[in-house]
mmCIF file of C-alpha atoms in Angstrom:
data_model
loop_
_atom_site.group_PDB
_atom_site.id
_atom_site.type_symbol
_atom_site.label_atom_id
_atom_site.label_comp_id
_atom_site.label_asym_id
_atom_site.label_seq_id
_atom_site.Cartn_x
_atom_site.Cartn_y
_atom_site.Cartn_z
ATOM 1 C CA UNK S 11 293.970 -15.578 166.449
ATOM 2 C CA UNK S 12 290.200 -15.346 165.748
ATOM 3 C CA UNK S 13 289.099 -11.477 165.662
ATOM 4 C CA UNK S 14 286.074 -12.384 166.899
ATOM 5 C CA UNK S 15 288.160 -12.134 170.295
ATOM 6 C CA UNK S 16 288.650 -8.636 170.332
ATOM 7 C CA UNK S 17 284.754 -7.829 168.932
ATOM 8 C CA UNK S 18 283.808 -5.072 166.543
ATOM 9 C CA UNK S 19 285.478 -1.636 167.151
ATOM 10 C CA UNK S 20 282.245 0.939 166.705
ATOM 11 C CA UNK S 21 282.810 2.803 163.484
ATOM 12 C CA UNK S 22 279.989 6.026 163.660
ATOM 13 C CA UNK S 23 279.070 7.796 161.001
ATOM 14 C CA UNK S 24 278.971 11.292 160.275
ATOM 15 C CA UNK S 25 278.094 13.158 163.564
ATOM 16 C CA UNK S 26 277.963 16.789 162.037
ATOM 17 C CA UNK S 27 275.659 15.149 159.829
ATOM 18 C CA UNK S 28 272.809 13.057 161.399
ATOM 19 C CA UNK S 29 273.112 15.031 164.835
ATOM 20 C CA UNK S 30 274.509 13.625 168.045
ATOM 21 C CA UNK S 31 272.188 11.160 168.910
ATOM 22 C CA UNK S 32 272.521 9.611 172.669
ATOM 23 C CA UNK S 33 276.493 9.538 172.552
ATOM 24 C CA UNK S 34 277.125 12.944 171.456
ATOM 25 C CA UNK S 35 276.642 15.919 173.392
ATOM 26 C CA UNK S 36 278.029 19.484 172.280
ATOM 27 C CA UNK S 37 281.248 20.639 173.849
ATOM 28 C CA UNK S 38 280.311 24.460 173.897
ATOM 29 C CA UNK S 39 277.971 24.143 176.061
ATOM 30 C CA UNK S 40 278.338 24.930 180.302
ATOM 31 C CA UNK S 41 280.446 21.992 181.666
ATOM 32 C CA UNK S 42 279.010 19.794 184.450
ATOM 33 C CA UNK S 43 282.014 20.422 186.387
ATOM 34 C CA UNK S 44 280.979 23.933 188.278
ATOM 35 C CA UNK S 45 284.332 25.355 188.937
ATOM 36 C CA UNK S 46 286.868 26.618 185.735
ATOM 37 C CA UNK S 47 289.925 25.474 188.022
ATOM 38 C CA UNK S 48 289.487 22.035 186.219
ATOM 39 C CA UNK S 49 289.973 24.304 182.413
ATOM 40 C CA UNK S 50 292.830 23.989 180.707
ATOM 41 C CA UNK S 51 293.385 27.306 180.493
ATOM 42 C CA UNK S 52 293.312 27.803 184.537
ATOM 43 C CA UNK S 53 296.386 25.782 184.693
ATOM 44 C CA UNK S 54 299.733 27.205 184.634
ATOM 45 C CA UNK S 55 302.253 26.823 182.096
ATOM 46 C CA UNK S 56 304.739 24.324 183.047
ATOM 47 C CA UNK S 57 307.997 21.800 181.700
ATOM 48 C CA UNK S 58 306.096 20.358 178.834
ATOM 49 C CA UNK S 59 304.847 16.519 179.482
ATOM 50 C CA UNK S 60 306.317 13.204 178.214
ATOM 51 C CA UNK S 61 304.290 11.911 175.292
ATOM 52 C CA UNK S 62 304.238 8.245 175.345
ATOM 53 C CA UNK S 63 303.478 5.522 172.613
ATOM 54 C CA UNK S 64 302.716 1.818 174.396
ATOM 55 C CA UNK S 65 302.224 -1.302 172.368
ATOM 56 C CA UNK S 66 299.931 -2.427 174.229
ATOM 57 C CA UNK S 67 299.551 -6.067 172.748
ATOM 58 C CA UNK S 68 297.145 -8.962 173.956
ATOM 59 C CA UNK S 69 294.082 -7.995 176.827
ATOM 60 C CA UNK S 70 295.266 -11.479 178.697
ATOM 61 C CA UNK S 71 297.778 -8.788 180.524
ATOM 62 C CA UNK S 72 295.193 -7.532 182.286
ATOM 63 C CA UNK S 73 295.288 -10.634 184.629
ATOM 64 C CA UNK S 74 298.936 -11.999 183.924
ATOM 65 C CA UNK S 75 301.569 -9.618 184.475
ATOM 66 C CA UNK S 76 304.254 -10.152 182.122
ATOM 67 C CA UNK S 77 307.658 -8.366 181.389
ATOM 68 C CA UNK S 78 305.684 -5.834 179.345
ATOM 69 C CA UNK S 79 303.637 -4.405 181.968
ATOM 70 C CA UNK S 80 306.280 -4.598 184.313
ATOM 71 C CA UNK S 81 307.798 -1.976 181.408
ATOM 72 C CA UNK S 82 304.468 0.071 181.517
ATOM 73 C CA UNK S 83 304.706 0.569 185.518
ATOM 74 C CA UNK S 84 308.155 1.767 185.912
ATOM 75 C CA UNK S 85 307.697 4.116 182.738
ATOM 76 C CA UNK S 86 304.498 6.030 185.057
ATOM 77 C CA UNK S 87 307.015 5.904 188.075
ATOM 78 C CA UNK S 88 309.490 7.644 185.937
ATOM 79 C CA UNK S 89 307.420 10.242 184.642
ATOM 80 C CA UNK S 90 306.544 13.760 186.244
ATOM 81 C CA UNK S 91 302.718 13.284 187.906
ATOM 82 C CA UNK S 92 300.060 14.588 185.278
ATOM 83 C CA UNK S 93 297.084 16.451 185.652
ATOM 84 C CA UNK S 94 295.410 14.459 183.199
ATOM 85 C CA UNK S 95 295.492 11.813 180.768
ATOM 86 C CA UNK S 96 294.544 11.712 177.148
ATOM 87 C CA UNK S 97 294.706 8.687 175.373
ATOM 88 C CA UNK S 98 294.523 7.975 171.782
ATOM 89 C CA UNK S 99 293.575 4.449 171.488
ATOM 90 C CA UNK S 100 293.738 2.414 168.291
ATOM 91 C CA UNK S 101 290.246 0.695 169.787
ATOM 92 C CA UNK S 102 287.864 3.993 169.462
ATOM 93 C CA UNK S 103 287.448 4.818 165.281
ATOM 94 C CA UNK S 104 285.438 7.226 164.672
ATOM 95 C CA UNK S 105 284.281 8.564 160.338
ATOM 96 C CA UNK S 106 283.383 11.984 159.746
ATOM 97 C CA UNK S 107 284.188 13.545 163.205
ATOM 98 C CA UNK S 108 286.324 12.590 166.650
ATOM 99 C CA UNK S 109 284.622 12.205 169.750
ATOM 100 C CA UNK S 110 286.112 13.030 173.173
ATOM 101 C CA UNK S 111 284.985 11.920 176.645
ATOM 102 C CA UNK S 112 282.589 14.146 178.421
ATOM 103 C CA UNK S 113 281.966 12.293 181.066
ATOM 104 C CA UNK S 114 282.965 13.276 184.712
ATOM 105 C CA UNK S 115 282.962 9.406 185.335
ATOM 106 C CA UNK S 116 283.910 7.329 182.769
ATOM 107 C CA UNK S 117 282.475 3.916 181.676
ATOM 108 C CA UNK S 118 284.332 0.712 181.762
ATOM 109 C CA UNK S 119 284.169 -0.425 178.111
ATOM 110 C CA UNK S 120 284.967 -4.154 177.293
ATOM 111 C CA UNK S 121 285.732 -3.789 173.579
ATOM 112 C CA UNK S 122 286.537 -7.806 173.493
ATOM 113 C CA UNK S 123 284.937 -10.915 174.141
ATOM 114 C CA UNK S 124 285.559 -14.205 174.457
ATOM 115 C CA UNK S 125 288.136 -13.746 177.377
ATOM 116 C CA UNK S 126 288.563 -15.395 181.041
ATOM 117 C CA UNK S 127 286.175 -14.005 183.185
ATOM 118 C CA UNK S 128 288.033 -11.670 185.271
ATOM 119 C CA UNK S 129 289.255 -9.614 182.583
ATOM 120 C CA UNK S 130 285.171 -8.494 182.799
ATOM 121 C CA UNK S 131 285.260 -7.805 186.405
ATOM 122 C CA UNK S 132 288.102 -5.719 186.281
ATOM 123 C CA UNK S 133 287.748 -1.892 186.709
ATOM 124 C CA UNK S 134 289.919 1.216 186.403
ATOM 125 C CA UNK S 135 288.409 3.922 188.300
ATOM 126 C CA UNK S 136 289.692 6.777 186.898
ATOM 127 C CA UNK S 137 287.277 10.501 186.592
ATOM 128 C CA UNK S 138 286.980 12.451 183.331
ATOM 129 C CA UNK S 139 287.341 16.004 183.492
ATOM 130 C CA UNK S 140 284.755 17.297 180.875
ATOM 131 C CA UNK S 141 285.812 20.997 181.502
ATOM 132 C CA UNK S 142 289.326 19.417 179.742
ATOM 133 C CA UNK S 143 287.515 17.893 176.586
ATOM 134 C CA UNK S 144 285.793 21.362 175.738
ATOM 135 C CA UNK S 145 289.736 22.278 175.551
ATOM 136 C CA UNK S 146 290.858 19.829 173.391
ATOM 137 C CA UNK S 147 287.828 20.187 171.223
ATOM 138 C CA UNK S 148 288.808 23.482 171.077
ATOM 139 C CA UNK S 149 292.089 22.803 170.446
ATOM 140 C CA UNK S 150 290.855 20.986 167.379
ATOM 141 C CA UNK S 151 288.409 22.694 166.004
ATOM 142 C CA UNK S 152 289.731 24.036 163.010
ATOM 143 C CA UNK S 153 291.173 20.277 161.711
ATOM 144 C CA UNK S 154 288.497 18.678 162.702
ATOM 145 C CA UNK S 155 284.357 18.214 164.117
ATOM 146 C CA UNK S 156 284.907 16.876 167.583
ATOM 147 C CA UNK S 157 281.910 16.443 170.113
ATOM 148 C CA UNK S 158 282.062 15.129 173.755
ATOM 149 C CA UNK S 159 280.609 11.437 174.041
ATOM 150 C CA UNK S 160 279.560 9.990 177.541
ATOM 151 C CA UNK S 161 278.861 6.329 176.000
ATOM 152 C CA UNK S 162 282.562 5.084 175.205
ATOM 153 C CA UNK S 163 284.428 5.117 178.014
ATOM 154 C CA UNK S 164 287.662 3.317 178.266
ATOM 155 C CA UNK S 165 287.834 0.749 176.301
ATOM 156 C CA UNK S 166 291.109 -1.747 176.695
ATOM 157 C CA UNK S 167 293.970 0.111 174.946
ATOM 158 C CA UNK S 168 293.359 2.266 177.834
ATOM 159 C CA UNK S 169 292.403 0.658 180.658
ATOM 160 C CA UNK S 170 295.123 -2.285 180.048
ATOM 161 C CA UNK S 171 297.848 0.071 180.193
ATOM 162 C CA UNK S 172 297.346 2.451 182.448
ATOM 163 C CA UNK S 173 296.225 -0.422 185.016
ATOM 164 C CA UNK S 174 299.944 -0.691 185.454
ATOM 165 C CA UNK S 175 301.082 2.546 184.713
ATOM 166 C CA UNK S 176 298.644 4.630 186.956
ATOM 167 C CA UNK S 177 297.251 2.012 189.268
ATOM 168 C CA UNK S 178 295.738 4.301 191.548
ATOM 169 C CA UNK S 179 292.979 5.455 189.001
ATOM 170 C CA UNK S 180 293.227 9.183 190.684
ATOM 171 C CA UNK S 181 294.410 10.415 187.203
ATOM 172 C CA UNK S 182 291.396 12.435 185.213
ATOM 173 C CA UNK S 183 291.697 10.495 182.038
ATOM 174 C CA UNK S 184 290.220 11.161 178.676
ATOM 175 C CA UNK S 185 289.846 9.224 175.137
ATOM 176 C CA UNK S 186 289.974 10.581 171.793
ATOM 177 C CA UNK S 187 288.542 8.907 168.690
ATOM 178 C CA UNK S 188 290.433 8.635 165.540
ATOM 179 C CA UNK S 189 288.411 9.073 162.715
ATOM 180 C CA UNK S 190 289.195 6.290 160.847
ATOM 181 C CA UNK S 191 287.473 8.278 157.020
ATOM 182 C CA UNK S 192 291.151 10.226 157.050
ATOM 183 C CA UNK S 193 294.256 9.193 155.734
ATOM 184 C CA UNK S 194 297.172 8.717 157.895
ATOM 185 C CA UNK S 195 298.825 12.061 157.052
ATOM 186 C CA UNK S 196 295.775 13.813 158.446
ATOM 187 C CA UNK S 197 296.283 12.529 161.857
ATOM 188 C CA UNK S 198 300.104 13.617 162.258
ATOM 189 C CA UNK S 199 298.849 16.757 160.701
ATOM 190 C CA UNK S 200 295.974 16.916 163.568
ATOM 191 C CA UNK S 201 298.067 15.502 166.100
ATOM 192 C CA UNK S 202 299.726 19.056 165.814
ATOM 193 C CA UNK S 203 297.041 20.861 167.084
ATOM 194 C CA UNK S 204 297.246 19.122 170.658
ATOM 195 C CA UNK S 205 300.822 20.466 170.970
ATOM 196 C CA UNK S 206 300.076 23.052 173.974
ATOM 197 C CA UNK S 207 298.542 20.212 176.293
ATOM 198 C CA UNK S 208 301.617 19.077 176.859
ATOM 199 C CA UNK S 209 302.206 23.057 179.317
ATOM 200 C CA UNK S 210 299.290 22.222 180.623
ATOM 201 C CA UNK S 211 300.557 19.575 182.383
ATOM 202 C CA UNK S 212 298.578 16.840 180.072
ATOM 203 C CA UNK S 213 300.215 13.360 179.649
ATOM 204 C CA UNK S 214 299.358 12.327 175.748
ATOM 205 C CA UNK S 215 298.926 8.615 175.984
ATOM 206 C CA UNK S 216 299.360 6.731 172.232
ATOM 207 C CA UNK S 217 297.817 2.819 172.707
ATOM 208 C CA UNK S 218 298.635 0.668 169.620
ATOM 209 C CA UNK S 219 301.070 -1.605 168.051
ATOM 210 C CA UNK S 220 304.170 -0.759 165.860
ATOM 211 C CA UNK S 221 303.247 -4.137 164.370
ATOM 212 C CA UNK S 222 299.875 -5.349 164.613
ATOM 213 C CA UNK S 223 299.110 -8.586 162.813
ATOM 214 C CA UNK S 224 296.358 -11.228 164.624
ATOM 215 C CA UNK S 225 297.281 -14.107 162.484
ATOM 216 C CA UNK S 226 299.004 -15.749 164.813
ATOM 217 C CA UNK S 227 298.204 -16.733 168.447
ATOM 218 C CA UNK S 228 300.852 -16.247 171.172
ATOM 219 C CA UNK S 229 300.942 -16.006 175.437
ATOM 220 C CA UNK S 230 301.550 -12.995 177.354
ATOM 221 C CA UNK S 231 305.286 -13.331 177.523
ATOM 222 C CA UNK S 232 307.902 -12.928 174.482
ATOM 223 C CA UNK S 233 307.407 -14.727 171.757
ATOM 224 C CA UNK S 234 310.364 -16.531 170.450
ATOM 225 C CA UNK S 235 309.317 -16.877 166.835
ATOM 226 C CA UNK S 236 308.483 -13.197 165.347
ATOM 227 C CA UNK S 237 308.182 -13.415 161.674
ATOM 228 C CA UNK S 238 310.654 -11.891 159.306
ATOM 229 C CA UNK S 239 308.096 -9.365 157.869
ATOM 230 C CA UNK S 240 307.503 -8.000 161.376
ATOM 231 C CA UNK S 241 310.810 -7.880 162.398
ATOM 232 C CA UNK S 242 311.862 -5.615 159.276
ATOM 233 C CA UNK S 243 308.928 -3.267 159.611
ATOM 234 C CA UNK S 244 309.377 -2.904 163.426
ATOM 235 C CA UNK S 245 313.363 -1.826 163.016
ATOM 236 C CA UNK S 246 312.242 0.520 160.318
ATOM 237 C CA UNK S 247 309.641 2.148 162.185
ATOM 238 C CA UNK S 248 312.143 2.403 165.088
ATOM 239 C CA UNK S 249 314.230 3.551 163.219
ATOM 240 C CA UNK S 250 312.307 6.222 161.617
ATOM 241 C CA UNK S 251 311.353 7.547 164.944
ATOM 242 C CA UNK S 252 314.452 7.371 166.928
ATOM 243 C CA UNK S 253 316.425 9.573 163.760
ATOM 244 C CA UNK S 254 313.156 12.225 163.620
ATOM 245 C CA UNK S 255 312.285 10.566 160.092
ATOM 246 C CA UNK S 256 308.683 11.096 160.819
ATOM 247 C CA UNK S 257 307.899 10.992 157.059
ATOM 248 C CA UNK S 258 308.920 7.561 156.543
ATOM 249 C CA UNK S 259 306.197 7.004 159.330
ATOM 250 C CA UNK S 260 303.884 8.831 157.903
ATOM 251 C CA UNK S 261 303.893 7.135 154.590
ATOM 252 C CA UNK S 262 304.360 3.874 155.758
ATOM 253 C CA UNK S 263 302.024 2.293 153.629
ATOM 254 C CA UNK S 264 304.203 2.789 150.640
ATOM 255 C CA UNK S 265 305.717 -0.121 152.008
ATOM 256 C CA UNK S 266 303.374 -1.865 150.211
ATOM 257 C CA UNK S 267 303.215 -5.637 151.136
ATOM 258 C CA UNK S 268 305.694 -5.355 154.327
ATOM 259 C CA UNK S 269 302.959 -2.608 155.257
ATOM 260 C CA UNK S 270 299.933 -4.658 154.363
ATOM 261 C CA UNK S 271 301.669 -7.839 156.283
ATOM 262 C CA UNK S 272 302.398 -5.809 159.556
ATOM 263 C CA UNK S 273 299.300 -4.352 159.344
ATOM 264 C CA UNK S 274 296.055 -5.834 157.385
ATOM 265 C CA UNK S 275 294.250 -2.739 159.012
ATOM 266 C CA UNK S 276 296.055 0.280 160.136
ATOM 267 C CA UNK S 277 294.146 0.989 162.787
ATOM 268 C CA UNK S 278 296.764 -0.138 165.563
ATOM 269 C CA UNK S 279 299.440 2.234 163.716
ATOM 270 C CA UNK S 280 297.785 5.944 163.710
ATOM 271 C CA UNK S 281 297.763 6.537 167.355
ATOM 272 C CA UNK S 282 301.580 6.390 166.531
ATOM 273 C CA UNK S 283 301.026 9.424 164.310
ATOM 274 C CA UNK S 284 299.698 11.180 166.709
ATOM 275 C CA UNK S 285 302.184 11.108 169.100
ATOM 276 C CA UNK S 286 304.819 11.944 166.205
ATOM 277 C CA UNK S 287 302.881 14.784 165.845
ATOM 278 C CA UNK S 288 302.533 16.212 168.612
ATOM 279 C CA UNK S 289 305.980 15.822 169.821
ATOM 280 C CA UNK S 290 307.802 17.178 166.716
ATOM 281 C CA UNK S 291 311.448 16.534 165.803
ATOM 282 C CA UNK S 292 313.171 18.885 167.829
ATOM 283 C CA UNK S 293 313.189 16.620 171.200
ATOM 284 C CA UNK S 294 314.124 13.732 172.798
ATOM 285 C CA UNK S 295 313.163 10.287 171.867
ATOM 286 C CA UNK S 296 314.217 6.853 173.577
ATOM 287 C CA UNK S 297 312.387 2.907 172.868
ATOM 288 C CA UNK S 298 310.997 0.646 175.540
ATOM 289 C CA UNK S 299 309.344 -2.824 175.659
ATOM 290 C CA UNK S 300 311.541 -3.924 172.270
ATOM 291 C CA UNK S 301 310.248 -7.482 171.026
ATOM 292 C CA UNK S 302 307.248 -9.009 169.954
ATOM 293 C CA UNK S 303 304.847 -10.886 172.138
ATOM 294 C CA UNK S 304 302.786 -12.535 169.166
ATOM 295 C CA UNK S 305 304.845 -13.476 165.861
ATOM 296 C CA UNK S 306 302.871 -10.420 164.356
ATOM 297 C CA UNK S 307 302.665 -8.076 167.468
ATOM 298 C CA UNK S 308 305.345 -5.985 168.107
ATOM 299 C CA UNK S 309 305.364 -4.429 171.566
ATOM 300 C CA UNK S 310 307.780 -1.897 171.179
ATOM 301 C CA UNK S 311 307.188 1.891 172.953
ATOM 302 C CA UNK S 312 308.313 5.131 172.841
ATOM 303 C CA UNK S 313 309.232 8.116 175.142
ATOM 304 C CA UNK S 314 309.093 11.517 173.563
ATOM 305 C CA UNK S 315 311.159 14.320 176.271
ATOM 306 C CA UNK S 316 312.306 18.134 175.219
#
């Protein structure tokens, strides 16, 4: 598939650095939000939260349900309601710094072009809770310069997925930027420092792809030709996870070519890290969606439970 379909993903530079600018805004600064009911810390502690990985595979879902989304909606019927939503999409990098949304209404962003039409008109409602950002910048502080941004919105790892997992849009929802500058063992290691959302009754969304390969077109459905390449890296990755092998994860790419093959840029991999990070070894963990829907696109999920 051309990559010209999905656009350029918006690579910043060095926040810390060259100051803000229009997208940045700093996070210890009075909230717009005027009560501190919406703070994390204001919330009481609960059963920690799901963490959930989605392959979230080609925008066409959007506007053909398929078996995979079909997957995604029953999997935000099964899970206790959250408070909020923050999701790590493989679609926001980020070098120097993260950025979190700030924004008390999100943007729609439309990270992609060359689609049908009504992919553009489509919207997913959902508020921001900016009090919750300060927290998670706070959170991360010490790994990492994080500012609020009120520019990004969601872009289409999230809004694709949670279109069928919260349809009602009356979630707050958040992003987080990866910052792309890091290598992968950074962002388990981050990923760490989000732990406590999880009591605060915060679902931790991960939006990539297992296997993540564009050479290849495909529909929406399952794809009966998945290469040999991606089938071998997708069982070892599921693997890894299901048995708590999180360091055969981690250092995936000394896979060499089978990692280079099932993923020319690893982009679609870290938010994978993050939710390996932040839900440890100690729980639960169970697969969804198995299969590919392109020959190089594995859409294959994971539920993280204590």
């Amino acid at each position: 598939m051309a990559n010209n379909l999905y656009g350029r993903r918006t690579i910043l530079t060095a926040l810390g650095a060259l100051g803000l600018g229009a997208a940045g805004v700093a996070l210890n600064q009075p909230a717009p939000l005027s009560t501190a009911l919406d703070a994390l810390e204001a919330l009481p502690d609960a059963d920690p939260m799901p963490i959930v990985f989605v392959g979230h595979g080609t925008p066409l879902s959007a506007i053909d349900p398929n078996v995979w989304t079909a997957q995604w909606g029953e999997v935000g019927r099964s899970l206790p309601r959250p408070k909020a939503i923050l999701s790590i999409s493989a679609h926001w990098l980020t070098r120097g710094a993260s950025l979190v949304t700030a924004s008390a209404m999100p943007p729609m962003n439309y990270d992609i072009r060359g689609f049908p039409q009504p992919i553009y008109e489509y919207r997913y409602p959902a508020p921001g809770n900016p009090a919750v950002a300060r927290e998670i910048a706070e959170a991360l502080k010490d790994g990492i310069p994080v500012f609020g941004d009120t520019e990004w919105g969601f872009d289409h790892g999230t809004w694709l997925v949670l279109k069928y997992m919260y349809p009602a849009a009356d979630i707050p929802v958040l992003q987080l930027s990866i910052d792309f500058s890091r290598p992968p063992a950074f962002h388990y290691e981050l990923a760490k420092r989000l732990r406590g959302l999880r009591s605060k009754g915060i679902l931790i969304l991960g939006s990539g792809n297992v296997v993540h390969n564009l050479g290849e077109r495909g529909g929406t459905g399952v794809t009966e030709r998945p290469r040999d390449w991606a089938i071998e890296f997708d069982q070892r990755m599921a693997k890894a996870v299901t048995n708590g092998d999180h360091a055969q994860a981690v250092n995936f790419l000394s896979l060499g070519t089978l990692a280079s093959q099932a993923h020319p840029s690893y982009d679609h991999f870290l938010p994978l890290l993050y939710t390996l990070g932040i839900a440890g070894t100690e729980g639960n963990v169970r697969t969804f969606n198995e299969g590919f829907q392109w020959p190089g696109i594995s859409m294959r999920g994971f539920i993280y439970t204590t």
